[in-house]
Amino acid sequence: MRLLVTGGAGYVGSVCAKVLLDQGHQVVIVDDLSTGNADAIPEGAEFIDGDMVALARDLLPGGSFDGVLHFAAKSLVGESVEVPEKYWYGNVVATLDLLEVMRSAGTPRLVFSSTAATYGEPESTPITEQTPTRPTNAYGATKLAIDHAITSYAAAHGLAATSLRYFNVAGAYAGLGERHACETHLIPLVLQVAAGRRAEILVFGSDWPTPDGTCIRDYIHIRDLADAHLLALQHCRPGEHRIYNLGNGTGFSVREVIDSCRRVTGLDIPSRDVQRRAGDPAVLIASSERAVNELGWRPQHTGIDEIVSDAWDFTR
C-alpha cells in the first residue's frame, strides 16, 4: 500500500514508518519538525517538511494513497492544561481538516494514534474499551473528541478507521527511540540519570495502595505497538470505526522500573521519594483482549528488562 504518515519524524511515527517500509509498503511522511527529529526519518521513506493539512491537500487528491496513519499531535499533558487552545486547534481542528481532505480525495483508510488519557482516572483495572471515558486534561479530551469525529465520518462517508489507544510506550527499534525536548516519561527520565544527564529520579508518592507503595503502569514495547498498526490497516472495514486498547497487560511499579534500569545499566541510579502528584491514579493497566481477538495481535516484548535494555541501547 501507499501510505501517508503524519508526524512520522516523532517517536511512534518513525518506528511505525520503519516497520511499514520493512513490510514492503510505500511511505510518505509529512512532519513540520516542531517536535520531531529529521534524523529519525527512516531510510526509504519520502519526507516532506511542512504543515500536515496543507501537504495532505496537495498529496491525497487523485486517489494515489491507500490510507493515512495519523500520529501528528500536541501531546504534553501539563501544557494542555495551561494552554488548551493550542491543543484544540492543533489536535482537533487540524484533524477535522485532515478528515475533510481525506473525504474529498476518497482516501479509504485511517489509523489514528489515540491515547489511554481518554479514560482519565478509571475506577477499576484492567481498562477495557467499555471503561467510561472521562479525560482529566485537554490532551485526553482532544483525542476523545477526534475519536467521536472519526466515528461519525466512518458512519456517514464509509471511512474504514481504527483508533489505537496506547498506554505507556517504551523501548526502541532499529536505532529509533524516544527523544523529547521536554521529557515526561519514566523510563527515559531514569535512563537520563544513568547517563549522567540528570542528578536523580523523583518518585511521586511511596504510600499508594500497591505492593511497594509506588504507582503501577502498563508499558508496551514500541515494536509491538508498530505491529498493531499494520494489523489495524489490514483489518479496517469501510463504514466502521474500531477502537482498541494497546498495552502489555502487566503492570510495573515505579520502583520496579527503577530497579530494572539499575540491573540493565549496572549503575547506581539515585532516587528520591517526594509527595504524590495530584491526579495520579495508583494503577493503570490495559486490557488488550479486543485487539488480541479481533486483530490477532499479541505483544512479544513484554519483559520490563527487555524494554529498558532497548531504551538504554538507544540512550547510549
PDB file of C-alpha atoms in Angstrom:
ATOM      1  CA  MET A   1       0.000   0.000   0.000  1.00  0.00           C
ATOM      2  CA  ARG A   2       0.984   3.620  -0.488  1.00  0.00           C
ATOM      3  CA  LEU A   3       0.526   5.337   2.862  1.00  0.00           C
ATOM      4  CA  LEU A   4       0.691   8.883   4.191  1.00  0.00           C
ATOM      5  CA  VAL A   5       2.198   9.073   7.688  1.00  0.00           C
ATOM      6  CA  THR A   6       1.634  12.320   9.572  1.00  0.00           C
ATOM      7  CA  GLY A   7       4.101  13.012  12.377  1.00  0.00           C
ATOM      8  CA  GLY A   8       6.482  10.397  11.054  1.00  0.00           C
ATOM      9  CA  ALA A   9       9.536  12.164  12.484  1.00  0.00           C
ATOM     10  CA  GLY A  10       8.326  11.521  16.026  1.00  0.00           C
ATOM     11  CA  TYR A  11       9.000   8.539  18.279  1.00  0.00           C
ATOM     12  CA  VAL A  12       5.986   6.358  17.484  1.00  0.00           C
ATOM     13  CA  GLY A  13       5.528   7.624  13.933  1.00  0.00           C
ATOM     14  CA  SER A  14       9.122   6.961  12.888  1.00  0.00           C
ATOM     15  CA  VAL A  15       9.156   3.400  14.232  1.00  0.00           C
ATOM     16  CA  CYS A  16       5.808   2.619  12.619  1.00  0.00           C
ATOM     17  CA  ALA A  17       7.045   4.069   9.324  1.00  0.00           C
ATOM     18  CA  LYS A  18      10.160   1.894   9.543  1.00  0.00           C
ATOM     19  CA  VAL A  19       8.114  -1.268  10.109  1.00  0.00           C
ATOM     20  CA  LEU A  20       5.767  -0.345   7.251  1.00  0.00           C
ATOM     21  CA  LEU A  21       8.765   0.039   4.946  1.00  0.00           C
ATOM     22  CA  ASP A  22      10.199  -3.276   6.134  1.00  0.00           C
ATOM     23  CA  GLN A  23       6.891  -4.910   5.185  1.00  0.00           C
ATOM     24  CA  GLY A  24       7.098  -3.541   1.628  1.00  0.00           C
ATOM     25  CA  HIS A  25       4.747  -0.561   1.855  1.00  0.00           C
ATOM     26  CA  GLN A  26       5.431   2.805   0.252  1.00  0.00           C
ATOM     27  CA  VAL A  27       5.613   5.545   2.887  1.00  0.00           C
ATOM     28  CA  VAL A  28       5.351   9.315   2.538  1.00  0.00           C
ATOM     29  CA  ILE A  29       5.990  11.205   5.778  1.00  0.00           C
ATOM     30  CA  VAL A  30       4.746  14.738   6.430  1.00  0.00           C
ATOM     31  CA  ASP A  31       6.020  16.496   9.555  1.00  0.00           C
ATOM     32  CA  ASP A  32       6.716  20.122  10.431  1.00  0.00           C
ATOM     33  CA  LEU A  33       9.552  19.027  12.785  1.00  0.00           C
ATOM     34  CA  SER A  34       8.128  21.150  15.623  1.00  0.00           C
ATOM     35  CA  THR A  35       8.692  18.203  17.971  1.00  0.00           C
ATOM     36  CA  GLY A  36      10.047  15.503  15.645  1.00  0.00           C
ATOM     37  CA  ASN A  37      13.603  14.880  14.503  1.00  0.00           C
ATOM     38  CA  ALA A  38      14.704  14.917  10.877  1.00  0.00           C
ATOM     39  CA  ASP A  39      17.294  12.199  11.547  1.00  0.00           C
ATOM     40  CA  ALA A  40      14.508   9.887  12.717  1.00  0.00           C
ATOM     41  CA  ILE A  41      13.039   9.662   9.203  1.00  0.00           C
ATOM     42  CA  PRO A  42      13.676   6.037   8.213  1.00  0.00           C
ATOM     43  CA  GLU A  43      15.627   5.344   5.060  1.00  0.00           C
ATOM     44  CA  GLY A  44      13.335   4.606   2.147  1.00  0.00           C
ATOM     45  CA  ALA A  45      10.550   6.956   3.198  1.00  0.00           C
ATOM     46  CA  GLU A  46       9.760  10.069   1.197  1.00  0.00           C
ATOM     47  CA  PHE A  47       9.795  13.046   3.560  1.00  0.00           C
ATOM     48  CA  ILE A  48       8.082  16.401   3.091  1.00  0.00           C
ATOM     49  CA  ASP A  49       8.627  19.130   5.684  1.00  0.00           C
ATOM     50  CA  GLY A  50       5.639  21.361   6.296  1.00  0.00           C
ATOM     51  CA  ASP A  51       2.077  21.773   7.500  1.00  0.00           C
ATOM     52  CA  MET A  52       0.202  18.476   7.648  1.00  0.00           C
ATOM     53  CA  VAL A  53      -3.134  19.680   6.291  1.00  0.00           C
ATOM     54  CA  ALA A  54      -1.660  21.830   3.528  1.00  0.00           C
ATOM     55  CA  LEU A  55       0.506  18.959   2.358  1.00  0.00           C
ATOM     56  CA  ALA A  56      -2.392  16.489   2.534  1.00  0.00           C
ATOM     57  CA  ARG A  57      -4.414  18.797   0.286  1.00  0.00           C
ATOM     58  CA  ASP A  58      -1.641  18.585  -2.293  1.00  0.00           C
ATOM     59  CA  LEU A  59      -0.907  14.883  -1.926  1.00  0.00           C
ATOM     60  CA  LEU A  60      -4.177  12.996  -1.362  1.00  0.00           C
ATOM     61  CA  PRO A  61      -6.338  14.064  -4.340  1.00  0.00           C
ATOM     62  CA  GLY A  62      -6.086  11.667  -7.233  1.00  0.00           C
ATOM     63  CA  GLY A  63      -6.516   8.523  -5.200  1.00  0.00           C
ATOM     64  CA  SER A  64      -2.836   7.588  -5.122  1.00  0.00           C
ATOM     65  CA  PHE A  65      -2.864   6.838  -1.390  1.00  0.00           C
ATOM     66  CA  ASP A  66      -4.425   3.760   0.186  1.00  0.00           C
ATOM     67  CA  GLY A  67      -4.554   5.207   3.672  1.00  0.00           C
ATOM     68  CA  VAL A  68      -3.330   7.608   6.338  1.00  0.00           C
ATOM     69  CA  LEU A  69      -1.634   6.855   9.641  1.00  0.00           C
ATOM     70  CA  HIS A  70      -2.152   9.947  11.767  1.00  0.00           C
ATOM     71  CA  PHE A  71       0.421  10.490  14.535  1.00  0.00           C
ATOM     72  CA  ALA A  72       0.881  14.253  14.365  1.00  0.00           C
ATOM     73  CA  ALA A  73      -0.360  15.841  17.597  1.00  0.00           C
ATOM     74  CA  LYS A  74       0.376  18.058  20.557  1.00  0.00           C
ATOM     75  CA  SER A  75       0.933  15.646  23.431  1.00  0.00           C
ATOM     76  CA  LEU A  76       2.175  17.270  26.651  1.00  0.00           C
ATOM     77  CA  VAL A  77      -0.428  16.781  29.358  1.00  0.00           C
ATOM     78  CA  GLY A  78       0.731  19.654  31.561  1.00  0.00           C
ATOM     79  CA  GLU A  79       0.912  22.085  28.667  1.00  0.00           C
ATOM     80  CA  SER A  80      -2.567  21.071  27.548  1.00  0.00           C
ATOM     81  CA  VAL A  81      -3.937  22.242  30.903  1.00  0.00           C
ATOM     82  CA  GLU A  82      -2.084  25.557  30.739  1.00  0.00           C
ATOM     83  CA  VAL A  83      -2.610  26.294  27.029  1.00  0.00           C
ATOM     84  CA  PRO A  84      -5.712  24.316  25.998  1.00  0.00           C
ATOM     85  CA  GLU A  85      -6.303  26.384  22.869  1.00  0.00           C
ATOM     86  CA  LYS A  86      -3.056  25.047  21.402  1.00  0.00           C
ATOM     87  CA  TYR A  87      -4.448  21.521  21.756  1.00  0.00           C
ATOM     88  CA  TRP A  88      -7.967  22.186  20.497  1.00  0.00           C
ATOM     89  CA  TYR A  89      -6.584  23.878  17.395  1.00  0.00           C
ATOM     90  CA  GLY A  90      -3.502  21.702  16.924  1.00  0.00           C
ATOM     91  CA  ASN A  91      -5.227  18.389  17.530  1.00  0.00           C
ATOM     92  CA  VAL A  92      -8.968  18.684  16.895  1.00  0.00           C
ATOM     93  CA  VAL A  93      -9.201  21.426  14.261  1.00  0.00           C
ATOM     94  CA  ALA A  94      -6.203  20.090  12.334  1.00  0.00           C
ATOM     95  CA  THR A  95      -7.583  16.543  12.354  1.00  0.00           C
ATOM     96  CA  LEU A  96     -11.037  17.701  11.226  1.00  0.00           C
ATOM     97  CA  ASP A  97      -9.342  19.452   8.315  1.00  0.00           C
ATOM     98  CA  LEU A  98      -7.424  16.247   7.546  1.00  0.00           C
ATOM     99  CA  LEU A  99     -10.648  14.201   7.630  1.00  0.00           C
ATOM    100  CA  GLU A 100     -12.229  16.631   5.175  1.00  0.00           C
ATOM    101  CA  VAL A 101      -9.262  16.331   2.830  1.00  0.00           C
ATOM    102  CA  MET A 102      -9.479  12.529   3.051  1.00  0.00           C
ATOM    103  CA  ARG A 103     -13.230  12.579   2.385  1.00  0.00           C
ATOM    104  CA  SER A 104     -12.840  14.845  -0.630  1.00  0.00           C
ATOM    105  CA  ALA A 105      -9.970  12.764  -2.015  1.00  0.00           C
ATOM    106  CA  GLY A 106     -11.660   9.423  -1.356  1.00  0.00           C
ATOM    107  CA  THR A 107      -8.792   8.148   0.797  1.00  0.00           C
ATOM    108  CA  PRO A 108     -10.268   4.921   2.197  1.00  0.00           C
ATOM    109  CA  ARG A 109      -8.363   4.053   5.414  1.00  0.00           C
ATOM    110  CA  LEU A 110      -7.296   5.809   8.602  1.00  0.00           C
ATOM    111  CA  VAL A 111      -5.351   4.567  11.619  1.00  0.00           C
ATOM    112  CA  PHE A 112      -5.393   7.156  14.391  1.00  0.00           C
ATOM    113  CA  SER A 113      -2.922   7.464  17.247  1.00  0.00           C
ATOM    114  CA  SER A 114      -5.205   7.873  20.259  1.00  0.00           C
ATOM    115  CA  THR A 115      -4.358   7.519  23.942  1.00  0.00           C
ATOM    116  CA  ALA A 116      -5.295   5.944  27.258  1.00  0.00           C
ATOM    117  CA  ALA A 117      -5.637   9.530  28.536  1.00  0.00           C
ATOM    118  CA  THR A 118      -9.177   9.412  27.130  1.00  0.00           C
ATOM    119  CA  TYR A 119     -10.117   7.291  30.179  1.00  0.00           C
ATOM    120  CA  GLY A 120      -8.879   9.787  32.755  1.00  0.00           C
ATOM    121  CA  GLU A 121      -8.780   8.248  36.234  1.00  0.00           C
ATOM    122  CA  PRO A 122     -10.713   4.976  35.918  1.00  0.00           C
ATOM    123  CA  GLU A 123     -12.314   3.418  38.961  1.00  0.00           C
ATOM    124  CA  SER A 124     -11.066  -0.095  38.190  1.00  0.00           C
ATOM    125  CA  THR A 125      -8.496  -2.004  36.156  1.00  0.00           C
ATOM    126  CA  PRO A 126      -7.804  -3.579  33.760  1.00  0.00           C
ATOM    127  CA  ILE A 127      -9.133  -0.853  31.485  1.00  0.00           C
ATOM    128  CA  THR A 128     -11.300  -2.103  28.609  1.00  0.00           C
ATOM    129  CA  GLU A 129     -12.789  -0.236  25.676  1.00  0.00           C
ATOM    130  CA  GLN A 130     -16.075  -0.166  27.641  1.00  0.00           C
ATOM    131  CA  THR A 131     -14.474   1.732  30.530  1.00  0.00           C
ATOM    132  CA  PRO A 132     -16.124   5.194  30.755  1.00  0.00           C
ATOM    133  CA  THR A 133     -14.109   7.923  29.036  1.00  0.00           C
ATOM    134  CA  ARG A 134     -13.579  10.812  31.455  1.00  0.00           C
ATOM    135  CA  PRO A 135     -10.405  12.668  30.429  1.00  0.00           C
ATOM    136  CA  THR A 136      -8.928  14.931  33.091  1.00  0.00           C
ATOM    137  CA  ASN A 137      -6.928  17.216  30.797  1.00  0.00           C
ATOM    138  CA  ALA A 138      -7.242  18.908  27.423  1.00  0.00           C
ATOM    139  CA  TYR A 139      -4.857  16.449  25.768  1.00  0.00           C
ATOM    140  CA  GLY A 140      -7.078  13.462  26.568  1.00  0.00           C
ATOM    141  CA  ALA A 141     -10.210  15.460  25.797  1.00  0.00           C
ATOM    142  CA  THR A 142      -8.973  16.429  22.330  1.00  0.00           C
ATOM    143  CA  LYS A 143      -8.078  12.846  21.482  1.00  0.00           C
ATOM    144  CA  LEU A 144     -11.532  11.700  22.613  1.00  0.00           C
ATOM    145  CA  ALA A 145     -13.184  14.419  20.531  1.00  0.00           C
ATOM    146  CA  ILE A 146     -11.253  13.211  17.494  1.00  0.00           C
ATOM    147  CA  ASP A 147     -12.378   9.634  18.154  1.00  0.00           C
ATOM    148  CA  HIS A 148     -16.009  10.857  18.116  1.00  0.00           C
ATOM    149  CA  ALA A 149     -15.417  12.732  14.871  1.00  0.00           C
ATOM    150  CA  ILE A 150     -13.890   9.674  13.229  1.00  0.00           C
ATOM    151  CA  THR A 151     -16.889   7.559  14.276  1.00  0.00           C
ATOM    152  CA  SER A 152     -19.260   9.975  12.529  1.00  0.00           C
ATOM    153  CA  TYR A 153     -17.105  10.159   9.375  1.00  0.00           C
ATOM    154  CA  ALA A 154     -16.992   6.366   9.170  1.00  0.00           C
ATOM    155  CA  ALA A 155     -20.776   6.090   9.507  1.00  0.00           C
ATOM    156  CA  ALA A 156     -21.591   8.917   7.100  1.00  0.00           C
ATOM    157  CA  HIS A 157     -18.864   8.598   4.482  1.00  0.00           C
ATOM    158  CA  GLY A 158     -17.729   4.968   4.562  1.00  0.00           C
ATOM    159  CA  LEU A 159     -14.292   5.625   6.036  1.00  0.00           C
ATOM    160  CA  ALA A 160     -12.511   2.489   7.259  1.00  0.00           C
ATOM    161  CA  ALA A 161     -10.975   3.646  10.527  1.00  0.00           C
ATOM    162  CA  THR A 162      -9.207   2.364  13.617  1.00  0.00           C
ATOM    163  CA  SER A 163      -8.160   4.254  16.751  1.00  0.00           C
ATOM    164  CA  LEU A 164      -5.410   2.734  18.872  1.00  0.00           C
ATOM    165  CA  ARG A 165      -5.371   3.869  22.492  1.00  0.00           C
ATOM    166  CA  TYR A 166      -1.818   3.423  23.743  1.00  0.00           C
ATOM    167  CA  PHE A 167      -0.753   3.095  27.328  1.00  0.00           C
ATOM    168  CA  ASN A 168       2.936   3.742  28.195  1.00  0.00           C
ATOM    169  CA  VAL A 169       5.049   3.242  25.076  1.00  0.00           C
ATOM    170  CA  ALA A 170       8.729   2.488  25.684  1.00  0.00           C
ATOM    171  CA  GLY A 171      11.800   0.811  24.228  1.00  0.00           C
ATOM    172  CA  ALA A 172      13.451   1.336  20.858  1.00  0.00           C
ATOM    173  CA  TYR A 173      13.704  -0.355  17.465  1.00  0.00           C
ATOM    174  CA  ALA A 174      16.174  -0.193  14.576  1.00  0.00           C
ATOM    175  CA  GLY A 175      18.055   2.736  16.056  1.00  0.00           C
ATOM    176  CA  LEU A 176      14.863   4.739  16.605  1.00  0.00           C
ATOM    177  CA  GLY A 177      13.829   5.681  20.120  1.00  0.00           C
ATOM    178  CA  GLU A 178      12.329   8.234  22.440  1.00  0.00           C
ATOM    179  CA  ARG A 179      13.737  11.787  22.255  1.00  0.00           C
ATOM    180  CA  HIS A 180      11.682  14.669  23.572  1.00  0.00           C
ATOM    181  CA  ALA A 181      12.881  18.191  24.273  1.00  0.00           C
ATOM    182  CA  CYS A 182      10.551  18.126  27.279  1.00  0.00           C
ATOM    183  CA  GLU A 183      10.713  14.575  28.614  1.00  0.00           C
ATOM    184  CA  THR A 184       7.903  13.413  30.903  1.00  0.00           C
ATOM    185  CA  HIS A 185       8.067   9.613  30.624  1.00  0.00           C
ATOM    186  CA  LEU A 186       9.546   7.494  33.401  1.00  0.00           C
ATOM    187  CA  ILE A 187      11.916   5.128  31.578  1.00  0.00           C
ATOM    188  CA  PRO A 188      13.796   7.775  29.553  1.00  0.00           C
ATOM    189  CA  LEU A 189      13.944  10.003  32.648  1.00  0.00           C
ATOM    190  CA  VAL A 190      15.518   7.225  34.729  1.00  0.00           C
ATOM    191  CA  LEU A 191      17.975   6.472  31.928  1.00  0.00           C
ATOM    192  CA  GLN A 192      18.914  10.147  31.760  1.00  0.00           C
ATOM    193  CA  VAL A 193      20.046   9.773  35.392  1.00  0.00           C
ATOM    194  CA  ALA A 194      22.050   6.686  34.420  1.00  0.00           C
ATOM    195  CA  ALA A 195      23.639   8.628  31.546  1.00  0.00           C
ATOM    196  CA  GLY A 196      24.633  11.492  33.851  1.00  0.00           C
ATOM    197  CA  ARG A 197      22.233  13.993  32.305  1.00  0.00           C
ATOM    198  CA  ARG A 198      20.074  14.269  35.425  1.00  0.00           C
ATOM    199  CA  ALA A 199      21.043  14.102  39.101  1.00  0.00           C
ATOM    200  CA  GLU A 200      18.251  11.848  40.402  1.00  0.00           C
ATOM    201  CA  ILE A 201      14.838  10.444  39.656  1.00  0.00           C
ATOM    202  CA  LEU A 202      11.893  11.621  41.719  1.00  0.00           C
ATOM    203  CA  VAL A 203       9.332   9.074  42.949  1.00  0.00           C
ATOM    204  CA  PHE A 204       5.978  10.812  43.325  1.00  0.00           C
ATOM    205  CA  GLY A 205       4.415   9.057  46.292  1.00  0.00           C
ATOM    206  CA  SER A 206       5.522   5.968  48.197  1.00  0.00           C
ATOM    207  CA  ASP A 207       2.261   5.362  50.062  1.00  0.00           C
ATOM    208  CA  TRP A 208      -0.023   4.242  47.240  1.00  0.00           C
ATOM    209  CA  PRO A 209      -2.201   1.126  47.778  1.00  0.00           C
ATOM    210  CA  THR A 210       0.197  -1.074  45.765  1.00  0.00           C
ATOM    211  CA  PRO A 211       2.637  -3.813  46.860  1.00  0.00           C
ATOM    212  CA  ASP A 212       5.646  -1.472  47.099  1.00  0.00           C
ATOM    213  CA  GLY A 213       3.762   1.784  47.627  1.00  0.00           C
ATOM    214  CA  THR A 214       4.531   3.288  44.197  1.00  0.00           C
ATOM    215  CA  CYS A 215       2.269   3.732  41.180  1.00  0.00           C
ATOM    216  CA  ILE A 216       1.855   0.871  38.722  1.00  0.00           C
ATOM    217  CA  ARG A 217       1.712   1.449  34.964  1.00  0.00           C
ATOM    218  CA  ASP A 218       1.388  -0.686  31.847  1.00  0.00           C
ATOM    219  CA  TYR A 219       4.371  -0.475  29.451  1.00  0.00           C
ATOM    220  CA  ILE A 220       4.153  -1.536  25.793  1.00  0.00           C
ATOM    221  CA  HIS A 221       7.218  -2.046  23.611  1.00  0.00           C
ATOM    222  CA  ILE A 222       7.355   0.251  20.591  1.00  0.00           C
ATOM    223  CA  ARG A 223       7.830  -2.653  18.169  1.00  0.00           C
ATOM    224  CA  ASP A 224       4.704  -4.387  19.467  1.00  0.00           C
ATOM    225  CA  LEU A 225       2.857  -1.108  19.018  1.00  0.00           C
ATOM    226  CA  ALA A 226       4.066  -0.801  15.422  1.00  0.00           C
ATOM    227  CA  ASP A 227       2.882  -4.333  14.669  1.00  0.00           C
ATOM    228  CA  ALA A 228      -0.578  -3.367  15.907  1.00  0.00           C
ATOM    229  CA  HIS A 229      -0.713  -0.533  13.361  1.00  0.00           C
ATOM    230  CA  LEU A 230      -0.042  -2.938  10.496  1.00  0.00           C
ATOM    231  CA  LEU A 231      -2.779  -5.258  11.723  1.00  0.00           C
ATOM    232  CA  ALA A 232      -5.153  -2.315  12.099  1.00  0.00           C
ATOM    233  CA  LEU A 233      -4.564  -1.378   8.454  1.00  0.00           C
ATOM    234  CA  GLN A 234      -5.278  -4.923   7.354  1.00  0.00           C
ATOM    235  CA  HIS A 235      -8.496  -5.213   9.372  1.00  0.00           C
ATOM    236  CA  CYS A 236     -10.069  -1.819   8.577  1.00  0.00           C
ATOM    237  CA  ARG A 237     -13.590  -2.156   7.201  1.00  0.00           C
ATOM    238  CA  PRO A 238     -15.494   0.531   5.247  1.00  0.00           C
ATOM    239  CA  GLY A 239     -18.074   2.308   7.374  1.00  0.00           C
ATOM    240  CA  GLU A 240     -16.607   1.048  10.651  1.00  0.00           C
ATOM    241  CA  HIS A 241     -14.569   2.805  13.316  1.00  0.00           C
ATOM    242  CA  ARG A 242     -12.949   0.329  15.681  1.00  0.00           C
ATOM    243  CA  ILE A 243     -11.200   1.308  18.905  1.00  0.00           C
ATOM    244  CA  TYR A 244      -8.562  -0.846  20.600  1.00  0.00           C
ATOM    245  CA  ASN A 245      -6.584  -0.506  23.808  1.00  0.00           C
ATOM    246  CA  LEU A 246      -2.934  -1.470  23.460  1.00  0.00           C
ATOM    247  CA  GLY A 247      -0.862  -2.392  26.481  1.00  0.00           C
ATOM    248  CA  ASN A 248       1.282  -5.117  27.924  1.00  0.00           C
ATOM    249  CA  GLY A 249      -1.474  -6.339  30.211  1.00  0.00           C
ATOM    250  CA  THR A 250       1.040  -6.439  33.052  1.00  0.00           C
ATOM    251  CA  GLY A 251       1.836  -3.502  35.279  1.00  0.00           C
ATOM    252  CA  PHE A 252       5.216  -2.484  36.663  1.00  0.00           C
ATOM    253  CA  SER A 253       5.618  -0.156  39.615  1.00  0.00           C
ATOM    254  CA  VAL A 254       7.845   2.903  39.604  1.00  0.00           C
ATOM    255  CA  ARG A 255      10.309   1.104  41.892  1.00  0.00           C
ATOM    256  CA  GLU A 256      10.307  -1.966  39.646  1.00  0.00           C
ATOM    257  CA  VAL A 257      11.141   0.230  36.644  1.00  0.00           C
ATOM    258  CA  ILE A 258      13.967   1.951  38.522  1.00  0.00           C
ATOM    259  CA  ASP A 259      15.320  -1.409  39.706  1.00  0.00           C
ATOM    260  CA  SER A 260      15.186  -2.713  36.131  1.00  0.00           C
ATOM    261  CA  CYS A 261      17.165   0.323  34.940  1.00  0.00           C
ATOM    262  CA  ARG A 262      19.767  -0.403  37.618  1.00  0.00           C
ATOM    263  CA  ARG A 263      20.042  -4.035  36.526  1.00  0.00           C
ATOM    264  CA  VAL A 264      20.289  -3.213  32.831  1.00  0.00           C
ATOM    265  CA  THR A 265      22.785  -0.370  33.172  1.00  0.00           C
ATOM    266  CA  GLY A 266      24.751  -1.800  36.084  1.00  0.00           C
ATOM    267  CA  LEU A 267      24.701   1.671  37.617  1.00  0.00           C
ATOM    268  CA  ASP A 268      23.546   3.046  40.942  1.00  0.00           C
ATOM    269  CA  ILE A 269      20.694   5.353  39.970  1.00  0.00           C
ATOM    270  CA  PRO A 270      19.818   7.809  42.764  1.00  0.00           C
ATOM    271  CA  SER A 271      16.121   8.204  43.515  1.00  0.00           C
ATOM    272  CA  ARG A 272      14.215  10.351  45.984  1.00  0.00           C
ATOM    273  CA  ASP A 273      10.687   9.970  47.328  1.00  0.00           C
ATOM    274  CA  VAL A 274       8.555  13.109  47.166  1.00  0.00           C
ATOM    275  CA  GLN A 275       4.876  13.937  47.618  1.00  0.00           C
ATOM    276  CA  ARG A 276       2.214  12.499  45.354  1.00  0.00           C
ATOM    277  CA  ARG A 277       1.180  14.453  42.279  1.00  0.00           C
ATOM    278  CA  ALA A 278      -2.463  15.463  42.102  1.00  0.00           C
ATOM    279  CA  GLY A 279      -4.458  13.344  39.680  1.00  0.00           C
ATOM    280  CA  ASP A 280      -2.111  10.344  39.548  1.00  0.00           C
ATOM    281  CA  PRO A 281      -4.109   7.078  39.714  1.00  0.00           C
ATOM    282  CA  ALA A 282      -2.487   4.286  41.730  1.00  0.00           C
ATOM    283  CA  VAL A 283      -2.805   1.629  38.996  1.00  0.00           C
ATOM    284  CA  LEU A 284      -3.327   1.822  35.224  1.00  0.00           C
ATOM    285  CA  ILE A 285      -3.289  -1.492  33.368  1.00  0.00           C
ATOM    286  CA  ALA A 286      -4.786  -2.149  29.942  1.00  0.00           C
ATOM    287  CA  SER A 287      -6.945  -4.969  28.743  1.00  0.00           C
ATOM    288  CA  SER A 288      -5.929  -5.638  25.134  1.00  0.00           C
ATOM    289  CA  GLU A 289      -8.279  -8.598  24.787  1.00  0.00           C
ATOM    290  CA  ARG A 290     -10.252  -6.986  21.965  1.00  0.00           C
ATOM    291  CA  ALA A 291      -7.075  -6.380  19.927  1.00  0.00           C
ATOM    292  CA  VAL A 292      -6.000  -9.975  20.552  1.00  0.00           C
ATOM    293  CA  ASN A 293      -9.360 -11.410  19.478  1.00  0.00           C
ATOM    294  CA  GLU A 294     -10.137  -9.140  16.520  1.00  0.00           C
ATOM    295  CA  LEU A 295      -6.701  -8.197  15.159  1.00  0.00           C
ATOM    296  CA  GLY A 296      -4.733 -11.276  16.160  1.00  0.00           C
ATOM    297  CA  TRP A 297      -2.261  -9.004  17.965  1.00  0.00           C
ATOM    298  CA  ARG A 298      -0.124 -10.331  20.774  1.00  0.00           C
ATOM    299  CA  PRO A 299       2.743  -8.370  22.339  1.00  0.00           C
ATOM    300  CA  GLN A 300       6.049 -10.218  22.012  1.00  0.00           C
ATOM    301  CA  HIS A 301       8.330  -7.968  24.076  1.00  0.00           C
ATOM    302  CA  THR A 302       6.690  -7.916  27.482  1.00  0.00           C
ATOM    303  CA  GLY A 303       9.549  -8.123  29.993  1.00  0.00           C
ATOM    304  CA  ILE A 304      10.498  -4.856  31.640  1.00  0.00           C
ATOM    305  CA  ASP A 305      14.227  -5.628  31.382  1.00  0.00           C
ATOM    306  CA  GLU A 306      13.954  -6.134  27.606  1.00  0.00           C
ATOM    307  CA  ILE A 307      12.028  -2.881  27.196  1.00  0.00           C
ATOM    308  CA  VAL A 308      14.553  -0.990  29.326  1.00  0.00           C
ATOM    309  CA  SER A 309      17.529  -2.637  27.614  1.00  0.00           C
ATOM    310  CA  ASP A 310      16.383  -1.492  24.178  1.00  0.00           C
ATOM    311  CA  ALA A 311      15.773   2.017  25.509  1.00  0.00           C
ATOM    312  CA  TRP A 312      19.225   2.060  27.144  1.00  0.00           C
ATOM    313  CA  ASP A 313      20.937   0.990  23.919  1.00  0.00           C
ATOM    314  CA  PHE A 314      19.253   3.929  22.188  1.00  0.00           C
ATOM    315  CA  THR A 315      20.059   6.354  25.022  1.00  0.00           C
ATOM    316  CA  ARG A 316      23.756   5.488  24.759  1.00  0.00           C
TER     317      ARG A 316
END
